[in-house]
Amino acid sequence: MSLIEMMILGFLSERSMCGYELRKKMEQLQGYARKFSDGAIYPATNRLVEAGLISEQASIRDGRQRRVFTLLDAGRAKLIDELKSTSGFNLTDFTRWTVVLTFLSVVPDKTDRDAVLRRRYDLLNGHDVHFFYCDAGNPLSAEQSDDPYRKGIITVHDAQIAAELEWLRSMLEM
């Protein structure tokens, strides 16, 4: 499932929306990082309608013709399955991980939610998640960088990882 499709299903799990509302919600979630066009939204909604995951109904809102989308039971089940099985790039990429976290509460079973959080915790706690490396292949610390901007990236990244690990431990009651 694409990230766009996951966001569409996730936002529709909250309430029915037209394409414009979906686009605005998706842009708010992604912040400055990404703008979404109708050319990205509507092909995705068409695929989801064809797959029987959402329904579409024409409606007049604010005097304008709108396509209003509603999450179907099959769509909720698909979203839950995607969230429960979060792995790979959805687990390692911070932008994708943010989308997973945004909708993780849709998963009804705490044990399943905790399993996703545990996979992220294990990734951050046991793997090398650095940006810059020395010529020998070892990660650079902020103190080892002469470039003030790279030093800034490393410092902020390390603080973010430490804060996320602390939050994950509290969520997992570790």
C-alpha positions as CSV (number, residue, x, y, z in Angstrom):
1,M,0.0,0.0,0.0
2,S,1.3,3.4,-0.9
3,L,1.8,6.1,1.8
4,I,-0.9,8.2,0.1
5,E,-3.4,5.3,0.3
6,M,-2.5,4.7,3.9
7,M,-3.2,8.4,4.7
8,I,-6.5,8.3,2.8
9,L,-7.7,5.3,4.7
10,G,-6.4,6.7,8.0
11,F,-8.1,10.0,7.6
12,L,-11.3,8.4,6.4
13,S,-11.3,6.2,9.5
14,E,-12.0,9.5,11.4
15,R,-14.9,10.6,9.1
16,S,-16.0,10.9,5.5
17,M,-14.3,13.6,3.5
18,C,-14.1,15.0,0.0
19,G,-10.9,14.9,-2.0
20,Y,-10.1,18.6,-1.1
21,E,-10.4,17.8,2.6
22,L,-8.2,14.7,2.3
23,R,-5.5,16.7,0.4
24,K,-5.5,19.4,3.1
25,K,-5.2,16.8,5.9
26,M,-2.4,15.1,4.2
27,E,-0.5,18.3,3.6
28,Q,-1.0,19.2,7.3
29,L,0.4,15.8,8.3
30,Q,3.4,16.1,6.0
31,G,4.0,19.7,6.9
32,Y,6.4,21.6,4.7
33,A,7.9,18.4,3.3
34,R,5.2,17.7,0.7
35,K,2.4,19.1,-1.2
36,F,-0.3,16.9,-2.8
37,S,-2.0,17.5,-6.1
38,D,-5.4,16.3,-7.2
39,G,-3.4,14.3,-9.7
40,A,-2.0,12.3,-6.7
41,I,-5.2,12.1,-4.6
42,Y,-7.8,11.1,-7.2
43,P,-5.9,8.2,-8.8
44,A,-5.4,6.8,-5.3
45,T,-9.0,7.2,-4.3
46,N,-10.1,5.6,-7.6
47,R,-7.8,2.6,-6.8
48,L,-9.3,2.3,-3.3
49,V,-12.9,2.6,-4.6
50,E,-12.2,-0.1,-7.2
51,A,-10.6,-2.3,-4.5
52,G,-13.8,-2.0,-2.4
53,L,-12.0,-0.3,0.4
54,I,-13.8,3.1,0.2
55,S,-17.0,4.3,-1.3
56,E,-17.6,7.5,-3.3
57,Q,-20.7,9.6,-3.5
58,A,-21.2,12.9,-5.4
59,S,-22.4,15.6,-3.1
60,I,-23.0,19.4,-3.3
61,R,-21.0,21.2,-0.6
62,D,-20.7,24.9,-0.4
63,G,-22.5,25.1,-3.7
64,R,-19.8,23.0,-5.4
65,Q,-19.9,19.4,-6.7
66,R,-17.7,17.3,-4.4
67,R,-16.7,13.6,-4.4
68,V,-17.2,12.4,-0.8
69,F,-15.3,9.3,0.3
70,T,-16.3,7.0,3.1
71,L,-14.2,4.2,4.6
72,L,-15.8,0.7,4.2
73,D,-15.3,-2.2,6.6
74,A,-12.9,-3.8,4.2
75,G,-10.9,-0.5,4.1
76,R,-10.7,-0.4,7.9
77,A,-9.5,-4.0,8.0
78,K,-6.9,-3.3,5.3
79,L,-5.7,-0.2,7.2
80,I,-5.5,-2.2,10.5
81,D,-3.6,-5.0,8.7
82,E,-1.1,-2.5,7.1
83,L,-0.5,-0.8,10.5
84,K,-0.1,-4.1,12.4
85,S,2.5,-5.4,9.9
86,T,4.5,-2.2,9.7
87,S,8.1,-3.0,8.7
88,G,10.7,-2.0,6.3
89,F,10.7,1.6,5.0
90,N,7.5,2.4,6.9
91,L,9.4,1.6,10.1
92,T,12.8,3.1,9.2
93,D,11.9,6.3,7.4
94,F,10.8,9.0,9.8
95,T,8.2,10.6,7.5
96,R,6.5,7.2,6.9
97,W,6.8,6.3,10.6
98,T,5.0,9.6,11.4
99,V,2.1,8.5,9.2
100,V,2.0,5.0,10.9
101,L,1.9,6.7,14.4
102,T,-0.8,9.1,13.3
103,F,-3.2,6.2,12.7
104,L,-1.8,3.5,15.0
105,S,-4.7,4.0,17.4
106,V,-7.0,2.6,14.7
107,V,-5.6,-0.8,15.6
108,P,-7.9,-2.1,18.3
109,D,-5.6,-4.5,20.1
110,K,-3.0,-2.9,22.4
111,T,-0.8,-6.0,22.0
112,D,-0.7,-5.4,18.2
113,R,0.1,-1.7,18.7
114,D,2.8,-2.5,21.1
115,A,4.4,-5.0,18.7
116,V,4.7,-2.2,16.1
117,L,6.2,0.2,18.8
118,R,8.6,-2.6,19.9
119,R,9.9,-3.1,16.3
120,R,10.6,0.7,16.1
121,Y,12.3,0.6,19.5
122,D,14.5,-2.4,18.5
123,L,15.4,-0.6,15.3
124,L,16.5,2.6,17.1
125,N,18.1,0.9,20.0
126,G,20.0,-1.7,18.2
127,H,20.9,-0.3,14.9
128,D,23.1,2.4,13.5
129,V,20.8,5.3,12.6
130,H,23.3,8.0,11.8
131,F,23.7,10.4,8.9
132,F,27.4,10.9,8.4
133,Y,30.3,8.4,8.5
134,C,34.1,8.7,8.5
135,D,36.1,7.2,5.7
136,A,36.5,4.0,7.8
137,G,32.7,3.6,7.8
138,N,32.1,4.5,11.4
139,P,29.4,7.0,12.4
140,L,30.5,10.5,13.1
141,S,29.5,12.1,16.4
142,A,28.8,15.9,16.5
143,E,32.2,16.4,18.2
144,Q,34.0,14.7,15.3
145,S,32.5,17.0,12.6
146,D,34.2,20.2,11.6
147,D,31.2,21.4,9.6
148,P,28.9,23.4,11.9
149,Y,25.8,22.5,9.8
150,R,26.5,18.8,9.8
151,K,27.2,19.1,13.5
152,G,23.8,20.7,13.9
153,I,22.1,17.9,11.9
154,I,23.9,15.2,14.0
155,T,23.0,17.0,17.3
156,V,19.3,17.4,16.5
157,H,19.1,13.9,15.1
158,D,20.7,12.4,18.2
159,A,18.3,14.3,20.5
160,Q,15.3,13.2,18.4
161,I,16.4,9.6,18.7
162,A,16.9,9.9,22.4
163,A,13.5,11.5,22.9
164,E,11.8,8.9,20.8
165,L,13.5,6.0,22.6
166,E,12.3,7.6,26.0
167,W,8.8,7.9,24.7
168,L,8.8,4.3,23.3
169,R,10.0,3.0,26.7
170,S,7.2,4.8,28.4
171,M,4.6,3.5,26.0
172,L,5.9,0.0,26.3
173,E,6.2,0.3,30.1
174,M,9.9,-0.7,30.0
